[in-house]
Short mmCIF file of C-alpha atoms in Angstrom, two decimals:
data_model
loop_
_atom_site.label_atom_id
_atom_site.label_comp_id
_atom_site.label_asym_id
_atom_site.label_seq_id
_atom_site.Cartn_x
_atom_site.Cartn_y
_atom_site.Cartn_z
CA MET A 103 193.92 145.74 -57.21
CA HIS A 104 193.44 142.21 -57.51
CA SER A 105 189.90 140.19 -57.88
CA THR A 106 189.07 137.02 -56.67
CA SER A 107 187.29 134.97 -59.06
CA PRO A 108 183.84 133.91 -58.33
CA THR A 109 184.80 130.09 -58.87
CA SER A 110 187.28 130.04 -55.90
CA ILE A 111 185.10 131.37 -53.08
CA GLU A 112 184.30 128.33 -51.27
CA PRO A 113 180.77 127.79 -49.51
CA PRO A 114 180.55 128.84 -45.92
CA ASP A 115 181.50 126.87 -43.33
CA ASP A 116 177.71 125.22 -41.43
CA LYS A 117 179.77 124.86 -37.80
CA ALA A 118 180.90 128.44 -37.91
CA VAL A 119 177.52 129.49 -38.61
CA ILE A 120 175.80 127.32 -36.02
CA GLU A 121 177.93 128.66 -33.68
CA LEU A 122 176.99 132.64 -34.61
CA ILE A 123 173.26 131.58 -34.72
CA SER A 124 174.23 129.75 -31.64
CA PRO A 125 173.61 126.04 -30.91
CA ASP A 126 170.62 126.64 -28.83
CA ARG A 127 168.54 129.17 -31.11
CA LEU A 128 169.16 126.79 -33.91
CA ASN A 129 168.58 123.28 -31.64
CA PRO A 130 164.70 123.17 -32.64
CA TYR A 131 165.32 123.26 -36.38
CA LEU A 132 167.95 120.51 -35.81
CA THR A 133 165.44 118.22 -34.13
CA ALA A 134 163.00 119.23 -37.13
CA CYS A 135 165.68 117.80 -39.53
CA ALA A 136 167.05 114.97 -37.94
CA GLY A 137 170.18 116.66 -37.25
CA ASP A 138 171.27 117.37 -40.80
CA THR A 139 173.00 120.69 -40.16
CA THR A 140 172.50 121.83 -44.05
CA ALA A 141 168.85 120.85 -43.93
CA ALA A 142 168.43 123.03 -40.33
CA LEU A 143 170.05 125.78 -41.88
CA ALA A 144 167.61 125.99 -45.10
CA LEU A 145 164.90 126.02 -42.54
CA TYR A 146 166.11 128.33 -40.67
CA ARG A 147 167.23 130.76 -43.82
CA TRP A 148 163.19 130.28 -44.51
CA ASN A 149 161.91 130.74 -41.73
CA SER A 150 163.82 134.80 -41.88
CA ASP A 151 161.96 134.74 -45.25
CA LEU A 152 158.72 134.21 -43.88
CA ALA A 153 159.22 136.45 -40.95
CA ALA A 154 159.99 139.39 -43.33
CA ALA A 155 156.84 138.23 -45.80
CA PHE A 156 154.87 137.95 -42.22
CA PHE A 157 156.29 141.73 -41.36
CA GLU A 158 154.88 143.59 -44.33
CA PRO A 159 151.51 143.00 -43.31
CA LEU A 160 151.42 143.11 -39.90
CA GLY A 161 152.88 146.68 -40.08
CA HIS A 162 149.93 147.37 -42.45
CA LEU A 163 147.50 146.02 -40.30
CA GLU A 164 149.34 148.00 -37.16
CA ILE A 165 149.27 151.74 -38.95
CA MET A 166 145.65 151.28 -40.15
CA LEU A 167 144.14 149.74 -36.74
CA ARG A 168 145.78 152.11 -34.44
CA ASN A 169 144.61 155.14 -36.87
CA ALA A 170 140.88 153.65 -36.87
CA LEU A 171 141.20 152.96 -33.20
CA ASP A 172 142.45 156.97 -32.80
CA ALA A 173 139.77 158.23 -34.77
CA ARG A 174 137.28 156.32 -33.15
CA LEU A 175 138.75 158.11 -29.66
CA VAL A 176 138.67 161.67 -31.25
CA ALA A 177 135.29 161.43 -31.83
CA ARG A 178 134.50 160.18 -28.40
CA GLN A 179 136.06 163.22 -27.49
CA GLN A 180 134.14 165.68 -29.36
CA ARG A 181 131.00 163.95 -28.51
CA ARG A 182 131.69 164.55 -25.03
CA GLY A 183 132.64 168.16 -25.60
CA ARG A 184 136.16 167.63 -24.42
CA THR A 185 138.76 169.87 -25.81
CA THR A 186 141.96 167.83 -25.28
CA GLU A 187 143.56 165.48 -26.84
CA TRP A 188 142.02 161.94 -25.78
CA TYR A 189 145.55 160.57 -24.60
CA THR A 190 145.91 163.80 -22.30
CA ASP A 191 142.60 163.79 -21.08
CA THR A 192 142.24 162.57 -17.12
CA ALA A 193 138.55 161.66 -18.03
CA VAL A 194 139.26 158.80 -20.35
CA PRO A 195 139.64 155.87 -18.33
CA LEU A 196 142.58 154.13 -19.23
CA SER A 197 145.23 152.24 -16.89
CA GLY A 198 148.49 152.94 -15.50
CA ASN A 199 150.03 150.91 -17.77
CA ALA A 200 148.74 152.88 -20.90
CA ARG A 201 149.04 155.96 -19.43
CA SER A 202 153.07 154.97 -19.08
CA ASP A 203 152.75 154.23 -22.17
CA ILE A 204 151.47 157.27 -23.50
CA ALA A 205 154.21 159.11 -21.22
CA GLN A 206 156.89 157.34 -22.53
CA ALA A 207 155.46 158.22 -26.68
CA GLN A 208 155.21 161.71 -25.63
CA GLN A 209 158.96 161.64 -24.58
CA ARG A 210 160.17 160.05 -27.72
CA ALA A 211 158.05 162.06 -29.93
CA GLY A 212 159.43 165.26 -28.45
CA ARG A 213 162.82 164.63 -29.10
CA ASN A 214 164.24 167.42 -30.72
CA THR A 215 161.16 169.41 -31.79
CA PRO A 216 159.84 172.34 -29.45
CA VAL A 217 156.30 171.43 -30.73
CA ILE A 218 155.02 167.69 -31.25
CA PRO A 219 152.71 166.60 -33.66
CA ARG A 220 149.97 164.51 -32.72
CA GLY A 221 150.58 162.22 -35.31
CA LYS A 222 154.05 161.80 -34.03
CA ILE A 223 152.63 160.37 -30.77
CA ILE A 224 150.22 158.44 -32.06
CA ALA A 225 152.64 156.52 -34.35
CA GLU A 226 154.71 156.01 -30.96
CA LEU A 227 152.71 154.29 -29.74
CA SER A 228 152.94 150.24 -30.00
CA PHE A 229 150.84 147.69 -31.17
CA GLY A 230 150.92 146.40 -27.80
CA PHE A 231 149.05 149.46 -26.40
CA TRP A 232 146.44 149.43 -29.11
CA ARG A 233 146.44 145.70 -28.79
CA PHE A 234 145.53 146.32 -25.01
CA LEU A 235 142.96 149.19 -25.45
CA LEU A 236 140.63 146.14 -26.90
CA ALA A 237 141.19 144.22 -24.02
CA ARG A 238 138.15 143.35 -21.55
CA GLN A 239 138.66 145.55 -18.86
CA TYR A 240 137.31 148.42 -21.39
CA LYS A 241 134.46 146.48 -22.35
CA THR A 242 132.00 148.81 -20.59
CA SER A 243 134.03 152.01 -20.95
CA LEU A 244 135.90 152.19 -24.18
CA TRP A 245 134.60 149.24 -26.08
CA PRO A 246 131.00 150.84 -26.73
CA ASP A 247 132.90 153.57 -29.15
CA LEU A 248 136.15 151.79 -29.88
CA ALA A 249 133.52 149.12 -31.68
CA GLY A 250 132.82 151.78 -34.44
CA ALA A 251 136.27 151.16 -35.81
CA PHE A 252 135.46 147.62 -37.07
CA PRO A 253 132.04 148.66 -39.01
CA HIS A 254 132.19 145.42 -41.04
CA ALA A 255 132.63 142.72 -38.17
CA PRO A 256 129.60 140.60 -38.09
CA ASN A 257 128.82 141.62 -34.43
CA ARG A 258 129.91 143.77 -31.89
CA ALA A 259 130.98 141.60 -29.54
CA LEU A 260 134.59 142.36 -28.15
CA PRO A 261 136.00 138.98 -28.44
CA THR A 262 135.44 139.04 -31.88
CA VAL A 263 137.77 141.94 -32.45
CA GLU A 264 140.23 141.06 -29.70
CA ASP A 265 140.87 137.44 -30.12
CA PRO A 266 142.53 137.62 -33.55
CA VAL A 267 144.56 141.16 -32.54
CA LYS A 268 145.56 139.20 -29.53
CA ARG A 269 147.11 136.17 -31.39
CA LEU A 270 148.81 138.63 -33.49
CA HIS A 271 150.25 140.78 -31.25
CA LYS A 272 151.84 137.66 -29.85
CA PHE A 273 152.75 136.59 -33.18
CA ARG A 274 154.55 139.64 -34.14
CA ASN A 275 156.32 139.73 -30.83
CA ARG A 276 158.05 136.50 -32.07
CA ILE A 277 159.00 137.78 -35.17
CA ALA A 278 160.04 140.99 -33.56
CA HIS A 279 162.37 139.32 -31.42
CA HIS A 280 163.90 136.65 -33.94
CA GLU A 281 161.98 133.52 -32.97
CA GLY A 282 160.80 130.73 -35.31
CA ILE A 283 157.48 130.72 -36.85
CA TRP A 284 158.19 128.16 -39.08
CA HIS A 285 156.44 125.73 -36.77
CA LEU A 286 153.10 127.80 -36.23
CA PRO A 287 149.64 127.80 -37.70
CA LEU A 288 150.63 130.30 -40.30
CA GLU A 289 147.73 129.85 -42.50
CA ALA A 290 145.39 130.82 -39.61
CA ARG A 291 148.10 133.62 -38.88
CA GLN A 292 147.49 134.85 -42.64
CA ASP A 293 143.99 134.13 -42.26
CA ASP A 294 143.83 137.03 -38.81
CA ILE A 295 145.72 139.63 -40.26
CA GLN A 296 143.08 139.50 -43.33
CA THR A 297 140.06 138.98 -40.82
CA VAL A 298 140.98 142.17 -38.79
CA LEU A 299 141.48 144.45 -41.66
CA GLY A 300 137.85 143.29 -43.22
CA PHE A 301 136.71 143.92 -39.99
CA ILE A 302 138.45 147.68 -40.73
CA ALA A 303 137.79 147.68 -44.45
CA PRO A 304 137.50 145.22 -47.11
CA THR A 305 139.27 147.59 -49.73
CA ALA A 306 142.37 147.75 -46.90
CA ALA A 307 141.82 143.71 -46.73
CA THR A 308 142.55 143.65 -50.36
CA TRP A 309 145.15 146.16 -51.11
CA VAL A 310 147.46 144.08 -48.20
CA ALA A 311 146.78 140.81 -49.99
CA ASP A 312 147.47 142.00 -53.44
CA ALA A 313 151.23 142.63 -52.18
CA SER A 314 151.46 139.78 -49.89
CA ARG A 315 154.31 137.54 -50.65
CA ILE A 316 153.54 134.87 -47.63
CA ASN A 317 151.90 132.64 -50.35
CA ASP A 318 155.09 132.73 -52.64
CA VAL A 319 157.45 131.86 -49.41
CA LEU A 320 155.30 129.34 -48.02
CA ALA A 321 155.22 127.27 -51.12
CA ARG A 322 158.79 127.22 -51.05
CA ARG A 323 159.27 125.73 -48.00
CA PRO A 324 162.93 123.39 -47.59
#
């Protein structure tokens, strides 16, 4: 068995890497770097590091947000004397799109299991589902109950919560589709994460911030 000395390994061919990433995808990075391919690839790699660093607190936010909203919907059912789950109760004023999302979540959660734990259904509902529960269409129906999920918000106005969640949903989708975020107001999105978590529970915001790698990655911008 032959081994190759590390010193004999040649550096990657930038042209081959660019072709595999695709020139169209890399073009914004090349433009930002005045056509310098080495710098553009460094910026592209840094963008990937940055996306990974943001995805961690965004994941914590998504889980904590959905559990906080679910708890309020459960309490709403109990207060109204409803014995069915809120996501199957036709009396809950959910949109057609929301009902479709729930049906798909139930289908995914029910694969290979005769009994579907409710927690699995909740986990299958996307960030977009929860984001749109905070839409203005629910201002007079669900929001009065959902507002209780944010006891530390400065007021009970729907836009106070919806606006940062809407920005984070769009931002998360860019990351999920491997789009560039390096040129966006990153500190503002970091603040949005902490703001929404702080509305739910300041201790949660601190817990997430303590483990965040975002500032370290921001400081390494090429």
